[in-house]
Amino acid sequence: MSTAVSKEKLIAVIGATGLQGGGVVRALEAGRHFKVRALTRNPGKHRVVADEVVEADLDRPETLKAAFAGAHGVFLVTNFWEEGTDERKQATAAVRAAKDAGVKHFIWSTLPNVEAISGGKFHVPHFTGKAKIDPIVKEAGFLHHTFVIAPMYYQTLVGALAPQKQADGSLGWALPLDPAVRCIHMGEISELGNIVAGAFAHPDEAGNGEYLPLVGDFVSFNEIVDILNRQGHHFTVRQIPTKEYAALFPGAVEVAETFGYFQAHTYLGSDSYDRVARANKIAGGQPSKLSTWARVNMPVEAP
Ligand SMILES: NC(=O)c1ccc[n+]([C@@H]2O[C@H](COP(=O)([O-])OP(=O)(O)OC[C@H]3O[C@@H](n4cnc5c(N)ncnc54)[C@H](OP(=O)(O)O)[C@@H]3O)[C@@H](O)[C@H]2O)c1
């Protein structure tokens, strides 16, 4: 692919102190095609390695003028899980400010529209809410715009979805999901940055409303357990009724809905072979497999 870009162009990155935006900053810095402006609500608090670190708060749209001033491109991710976040309001403010600032290429980290895919059967607001922002980005009329799709992070296996002690004494998972069904698109989330950096560098191939998912592995939960156990773990997984799971912790109802959707339609909701292939081409390589990530990030503890 030809690279018709210059280091004079500036990319402003929302979420630069987080997992997605942090990966974007690192990939852009490594690519050396663009100047990078990392955006955060607390520029004094975070150490981010970027050409510039500037304040931006999506809940205070007046901060976005300076944050996007002079930017060629903007990467936007919103954080559904932060209390009080209104993703639609935040994204609308960001799109408007980017248009006012003359931004040429806008990249939005979206997710599939579960409501549309499942015909209203599953209610997964952290997916559908993002999908409903896509038309706002599309209709804003940027010279270029791109949608990137984050998979289920491998990192969740050491975070929100870390293995738990089970009733039989084993360590593992009890989930409202048939573990034999291959339905989970996963990936090392910082590698989303390679797709984003590639899209900014190649707008002719990736800046016309393309959907570019990051997928390092497509697995069932049994396969996740097999991959980890081949590295020396002894994890277990079993299916439990959705009702039982939903009573386990606050927010479990939403998680159960999400798993129900995965099982019925897969994480990405459709056959995404072509989109994944295009994303890998734009990123310039294959993303990491779960086994590679796990060897480093889920080491087997000495007995
Ligand atoms: N976990 C998964 O498997 C998964 C899968 C797909 C999609 N997602 C989505 O990923 C999103 C979270 O992204 P992440 O994992 O990169 O989050 P993260 O690591 O928790 O970081 C959140 C970032 O958002 C920034 N932020 C939050 N509120 C802001 C505001 N009002 N104005 C400006 N910046 C703000 C924070 O910046 P400062 O604090 O520095 O201001 C921080 O950089 C969620 O919406 C979730 O639905 C997650």
Coordinates of C-alpha atoms and ligand atoms in Angstrom, one line a residue:
M1 CA 0.0 0.0 0.0
S2 CA 1.3 3.5 -0.7
T3 CA 1.6 5.9 2.2
A4 CA 0.8 9.4 1.1
V5 CA 0.9 11.1 4.5
S6 CA 3.1 13.5 6.3
K7 CA 4.1 13.9 9.9
E8 CA 2.6 17.4 9.7
K9 CA -0.8 16.0 10.0
L10 CA -2.2 15.7 13.6
I11 CA -4.4 13.0 15.0
A12 CA -6.4 13.8 18.2
V13 CA -7.1 10.7 20.3
I14 CA -10.0 10.5 22.8
G15 CA -9.5 7.8 25.5
A16 CA -5.7 8.0 25.2
T17 CA -5.2 7.0 28.8
G18 CA -7.4 3.9 28.3
L19 CA -7.1 0.5 26.6
Q20 CA -8.4 1.4 23.2
G21 CA -7.1 4.9 22.9
G22 CA -3.8 4.0 24.5
G23 CA -3.3 1.4 21.8
V24 CA -4.2 4.0 19.1
V25 CA -1.6 6.4 20.5
R26 CA 1.1 3.8 20.6
A27 CA 0.4 2.6 17.0
L28 CA 0.3 6.1 15.6
E29 CA 3.6 7.0 17.4
A30 CA 5.2 3.8 16.1
G31 CA 4.0 4.5 12.6
R32 CA 5.6 7.9 12.6
H33 CA 3.2 9.3 9.9
F34 CA 1.3 11.6 12.2
K35 CA 1.7 13.9 15.1
V36 CA -0.3 12.6 18.0
R37 CA -2.4 14.6 20.5
A38 CA -3.4 12.5 23.4
L39 CA -6.6 13.7 25.0
T40 CA -7.6 13.2 28.7
R41 CA -9.7 14.9 31.3
N42 CA -6.6 15.1 33.5
P43 CA -3.5 16.0 31.5
G44 CA -1.5 16.6 34.8
K45 CA -2.4 13.2 36.2
H46 CA -1.6 10.7 33.4
R47 CA 1.7 9.9 31.8
V48 CA 1.0 9.4 28.2
V49 CA 3.8 9.3 25.6
A50 CA 2.6 11.4 22.7
D51 CA 3.6 14.6 20.9
E52 CA 1.0 16.6 22.9
V53 CA -1.2 15.9 25.8
V54 CA -4.3 18.1 25.9
E55 CA -7.4 18.3 28.1
A56 CA -10.7 17.1 26.7
D57 CA -13.9 16.2 28.5
L58 CA -16.7 14.8 26.3
D59 CA -19.2 16.0 29.0
R60 CA -17.9 19.6 28.7
P61 CA -18.1 20.2 24.9
E62 CA -16.4 23.6 25.4
T63 CA -13.1 21.8 26.0
L64 CA -13.3 20.0 22.6
K65 CA -12.7 23.2 20.5
A66 CA -9.1 23.4 21.7
A67 CA -8.7 19.6 21.8
F68 CA -9.5 19.2 18.1
A69 CA -8.1 22.5 16.8
G70 CA -5.8 21.9 13.8
A71 CA -6.5 18.1 13.9
H72 CA -6.6 16.2 10.6
G73 CA -8.1 13.2 12.3
V74 CA -10.0 12.2 15.4
F75 CA -10.3 8.8 17.1
L76 CA -13.4 8.5 19.4
V77 CA -14.2 5.9 21.9
T78 CA -16.8 6.4 24.6
N79 CA -16.8 4.6 27.9
F80 CA -20.3 3.0 28.5
W81 CA -19.1 1.7 31.9
E82 CA -18.2 5.0 33.5
E83 CA -21.1 6.0 35.7
G84 CA -23.2 8.8 34.2
T85 CA -21.9 8.4 30.7
D86 CA -24.4 9.2 27.9
E87 CA -22.6 7.8 24.9
R88 CA -24.9 9.4 22.3
K89 CA -24.6 12.9 23.9
Q90 CA -20.8 12.6 24.1
A91 CA -20.4 11.3 20.6
T92 CA -22.7 13.9 19.2
A93 CA -20.7 16.6 20.9
A94 CA -17.4 15.2 19.6
V95 CA -18.7 14.9 16.0
R96 CA -20.0 18.5 16.1
A97 CA -16.7 19.8 17.5
A98 CA -14.7 17.8 15.0
K99 CA -16.8 19.2 12.1
D100 CA -16.4 22.8 13.4
A101 CA -12.6 22.2 13.7
G102 CA -12.4 21.1 10.0
V103 CA -11.4 17.5 10.8
K104 CA -11.0 15.4 7.7
H105 CA -11.1 11.9 9.0
F106 CA -13.2 10.7 11.9
I107 CA -12.8 7.2 13.3
W108 CA -15.5 5.9 15.7
S109 CA -15.2 2.7 17.8
T110 CA -18.6 1.1 17.4
L111 CA -20.2 -2.2 18.1
P112 CA -22.9 -4.3 16.4
N113 CA -26.6 -3.3 16.6
V114 CA -28.0 -6.1 18.7
E115 CA -31.5 -4.8 18.6
A116 CA -31.5 -4.9 14.8
I117 CA -29.6 -8.2 14.5
S118 CA -31.8 -10.1 17.0
G119 CA -35.1 -8.5 15.9
G120 CA -35.4 -6.9 19.3
K121 CA -35.0 -10.2 21.2
F122 CA -31.8 -9.2 23.1
H123 CA -31.2 -5.9 24.9
V124 CA -27.5 -5.1 25.0
P125 CA -27.3 -1.3 25.4
H126 CA -23.5 -1.1 25.4
F127 CA -23.6 -2.6 21.9
T128 CA -26.7 -1.1 20.4
G129 CA -26.2 2.3 21.8
K130 CA -22.9 2.6 20.0
A131 CA -24.3 1.3 16.7
K132 CA -27.0 4.0 16.8
I133 CA -24.2 6.6 16.8
D134 CA -22.9 5.3 13.4
P135 CA -25.5 7.4 11.4
I136 CA -24.5 10.5 13.2
V137 CA -20.8 10.0 12.2
K138 CA -21.9 9.0 8.6
E139 CA -24.2 12.0 8.1
A140 CA -21.7 14.5 9.5
G141 CA -20.1 14.6 6.1
F142 CA -16.4 14.2 7.0
L143 CA -14.1 13.8 4.0
H144 CA -13.4 10.3 5.4
H145 CA -14.9 8.3 8.2
T146 CA -14.2 4.8 9.5
F147 CA -15.9 2.4 11.9
V148 CA -13.7 0.1 14.0
I149 CA -15.2 -2.7 16.1
A150 CA -13.5 -3.8 19.3
P151 CA -13.9 -7.6 20.1
M152 CA -14.2 -9.1 23.5
Y153 CA -10.9 -8.2 25.0
Y154 CA -8.6 -11.0 26.0
Q155 CA -8.0 -8.8 28.9
T156 CA -11.5 -9.5 30.3
L157 CA -10.1 -13.0 31.2
V158 CA -8.0 -11.3 33.9
G159 CA -10.6 -8.6 34.6
A160 CA -14.4 -8.7 34.7
L161 CA -14.5 -12.3 33.5
A162 CA -11.6 -13.7 35.5
P163 CA -12.0 -17.4 36.5
Q164 CA -13.7 -17.9 39.9
K165 CA -13.7 -20.6 42.5
Q166 CA -16.5 -23.0 41.6
A167 CA -18.7 -25.1 43.9
D168 CA -16.7 -28.3 43.1
G169 CA -13.4 -26.5 44.2
S170 CA -12.1 -26.0 40.6
L171 CA -11.2 -22.6 39.2
G172 CA -13.2 -21.6 36.1
W173 CA -16.5 -20.3 34.8
A174 CA -20.2 -20.9 35.3
L175 CA -21.9 -19.1 32.4
P176 CA -25.4 -18.8 30.9
L177 CA -23.9 -19.9 27.6
D178 CA -23.5 -23.3 25.8
P179 CA -19.7 -23.6 26.0
A180 CA -19.6 -25.7 22.8
V181 CA -20.9 -22.9 20.6
R182 CA -18.2 -21.0 18.7
C183 CA -19.5 -17.5 19.0
I184 CA -17.0 -15.2 20.6
H185 CA -14.8 -12.8 18.6
M186 CA -11.8 -11.9 20.8
G187 CA -8.6 -9.9 20.6
E188 CA -5.8 -8.1 22.3
I189 CA -7.4 -4.7 22.5
S190 CA -4.3 -2.6 22.1
E191 CA -4.0 -4.0 18.6
L192 CA -7.1 -2.1 17.6
G193 CA -4.5 0.8 17.3
N194 CA -2.9 -0.9 14.3
I195 CA -6.2 -0.9 12.4
V196 CA -6.9 2.8 13.4
A197 CA -3.4 3.9 12.4
G198 CA -3.6 2.0 9.2
A199 CA -7.0 3.6 8.4
F200 CA -5.7 7.1 9.0
A201 CA -2.7 6.3 6.8
H202 CA -4.8 4.8 4.0
P203 CA -8.1 6.7 3.8
D204 CA -8.7 5.7 0.2
E205 CA -9.0 2.1 1.3
A206 CA -10.4 2.5 4.8
G207 CA -12.0 6.0 5.0
N208 CA -15.3 5.5 3.2
G209 CA -17.4 4.2 6.0
E210 CA -15.7 0.7 6.1
Y211 CA -16.4 -1.5 9.2
L212 CA -13.1 -2.9 10.5
P213 CA -13.3 -5.4 13.3
L214 CA -10.3 -6.6 15.3
V215 CA -10.4 -10.3 15.6
G216 CA -7.5 -12.3 16.9
D217 CA -9.5 -15.5 17.6
F218 CA -13.0 -16.8 17.1
V219 CA -13.8 -19.3 19.8
S220 CA -16.3 -21.2 21.9
F221 CA -15.8 -21.1 25.7
N222 CA -14.7 -24.7 25.6
E223 CA -12.0 -23.7 23.2
I224 CA -10.9 -20.8 25.5
V225 CA -10.5 -23.3 28.3
D226 CA -8.7 -25.8 26.1
I227 CA -6.2 -23.1 24.9
L228 CA -5.5 -22.1 28.5
N229 CA -5.3 -25.6 29.9
R230 CA -2.8 -26.6 27.2
Q231 CA -0.6 -24.0 28.8
G232 CA -0.9 -25.8 32.2
H233 CA -4.0 -24.4 33.8
H234 CA -6.8 -26.6 35.1
F235 CA -9.8 -24.4 34.4
T236 CA -13.4 -25.7 34.1
V237 CA -16.5 -24.2 32.4
R238 CA -20.1 -25.2 32.8
Q239 CA -23.4 -23.8 31.6
I240 CA -25.9 -22.6 34.2
P241 CA -29.5 -21.3 33.6
T242 CA -29.7 -17.7 32.7
K243 CA -32.1 -17.1 35.7
E244 CA -29.5 -18.4 38.1
Y245 CA -26.7 -16.3 36.6
A246 CA -28.8 -13.2 36.6
A247 CA -29.1 -13.3 40.4
L248 CA -25.4 -13.6 41.0
F249 CA -24.2 -10.0 41.0
P250 CA -25.5 -6.5 40.1
G251 CA -25.5 -6.1 36.3
A252 CA -25.6 -9.9 35.7
V253 CA -28.8 -9.5 33.8
E254 CA -27.1 -7.4 31.2
V255 CA -24.2 -9.8 31.0
A256 CA -26.6 -12.7 30.6
E257 CA -28.3 -10.9 27.7
T258 CA -24.9 -10.3 26.1
F259 CA -24.1 -14.0 26.3
G260 CA -27.5 -14.9 25.0
Y261 CA -26.9 -12.7 22.0
F262 CA -23.4 -14.2 21.4
Q263 CA -24.8 -17.7 21.4
A264 CA -27.7 -16.9 19.0
H265 CA -25.9 -14.6 16.6
T266 CA -22.1 -14.5 17.5
Y267 CA -20.4 -11.4 18.9
L268 CA -20.1 -9.7 15.5
G269 CA -23.6 -10.8 14.6
S270 CA -22.9 -11.9 11.1
D271 CA -20.3 -13.5 8.8
S272 CA -17.5 -11.0 9.1
Y273 CA -14.8 -12.8 7.1
D274 CA -14.4 -10.1 4.5
R275 CA -14.4 -7.3 7.1
V276 CA -11.8 -9.0 9.3
A277 CA -9.6 -9.7 6.2
R278 CA -9.8 -6.0 5.2
A279 CA -9.0 -4.9 8.8
N280 CA -6.0 -7.1 9.0
K281 CA -4.7 -5.8 5.6
I282 CA -5.2 -2.2 6.8
A283 CA -3.4 -3.0 10.1
G284 CA -0.5 -4.6 8.2
G285 CA -0.6 -8.0 9.9
Q286 CA -2.5 -10.7 11.7
P287 CA -3.6 -9.9 15.3
S288 CA -2.4 -12.0 18.2
K289 CA -4.0 -15.3 18.9
L290 CA -5.4 -16.0 22.4
S291 CA -2.6 -18.6 23.1
T292 CA 0.1 -16.0 22.5
W293 CA -1.5 -13.4 24.7
A294 CA -2.3 -15.9 27.5
R295 CA 1.3 -17.2 27.6
V296 CA 2.4 -13.7 28.7
N297 CA -0.6 -12.4 30.5
M298 CA -2.1 -15.5 32.2
P299 CA 1.0 -17.3 33.5
V300 CA 0.5 -20.6 35.4
E301 CA 1.1 -20.0 39.0
A302 CA 3.6 -22.2 40.7
P303 CA 1.9 -24.7 43.1
Ligands
LIG1 N1 -14.2 -4.9 27.7 C1 -14.6 -5.4 26.5 O1 -14.4 -6.6 26.2 C2 -15.1 -4.4 25.5 C3 -15.4 -4.9 24.2 C4 -15.9 -4.0 23.2 C5 -16.1 -2.7 23.5 N2 -15.8 -2.3 24.8 C6 -16.1 -0.8 25.0 O2 -14.9 -0.1 25.3 C7 -15.3 1.1 25.9 C8 -14.2 1.5 26.9 O3 -13.0 1.6 26.3 P1 -11.6 1.3 27.0 O4 -11.7 -0.2 27.3 O5 -10.5 1.8 26.2 O6 -11.8 2.1 28.4 P2 -10.8 2.3 29.6 O7 -9.5 1.6 29.4 O8 -11.6 2.1 30.8 O9 -10.5 3.9 29.4 C9 -11.6 4.8 29.4 C10 -11.1 6.0 28.7 O10 -12.2 6.9 28.4 C11 -11.8 8.2 28.8 N3 -13.0 9.0 29.1 C12 -14.0 8.5 29.9 N4 -14.9 9.5 30.1 C13 -14.5 10.6 29.4 C14 -15.0 11.9 29.1 N5 -16.1 12.3 29.7 N6 -14.3 12.7 28.3 C15 -13.1 12.3 27.8 N7 -12.6 11.1 28.0 C16 -13.2 10.2 28.8 C17 -10.8 8.1 29.9 O11 -9.9 9.2 29.9 P3 -9.5 10.0 31.2 O12 -9.9 9.3 32.4 O13 -8.0 10.1 31.0 O14 -10.1 11.4 31.0 C18 -10.0 6.8 29.5 O15 -9.0 7.1 28.6 C19 -16.7 0.9 26.6 O16 -17.6 1.8 26.0 C20 -17.0 -0.6 26.2 O17 -18.4 -0.7 25.9 C21 -15.4 -3.1 25.7

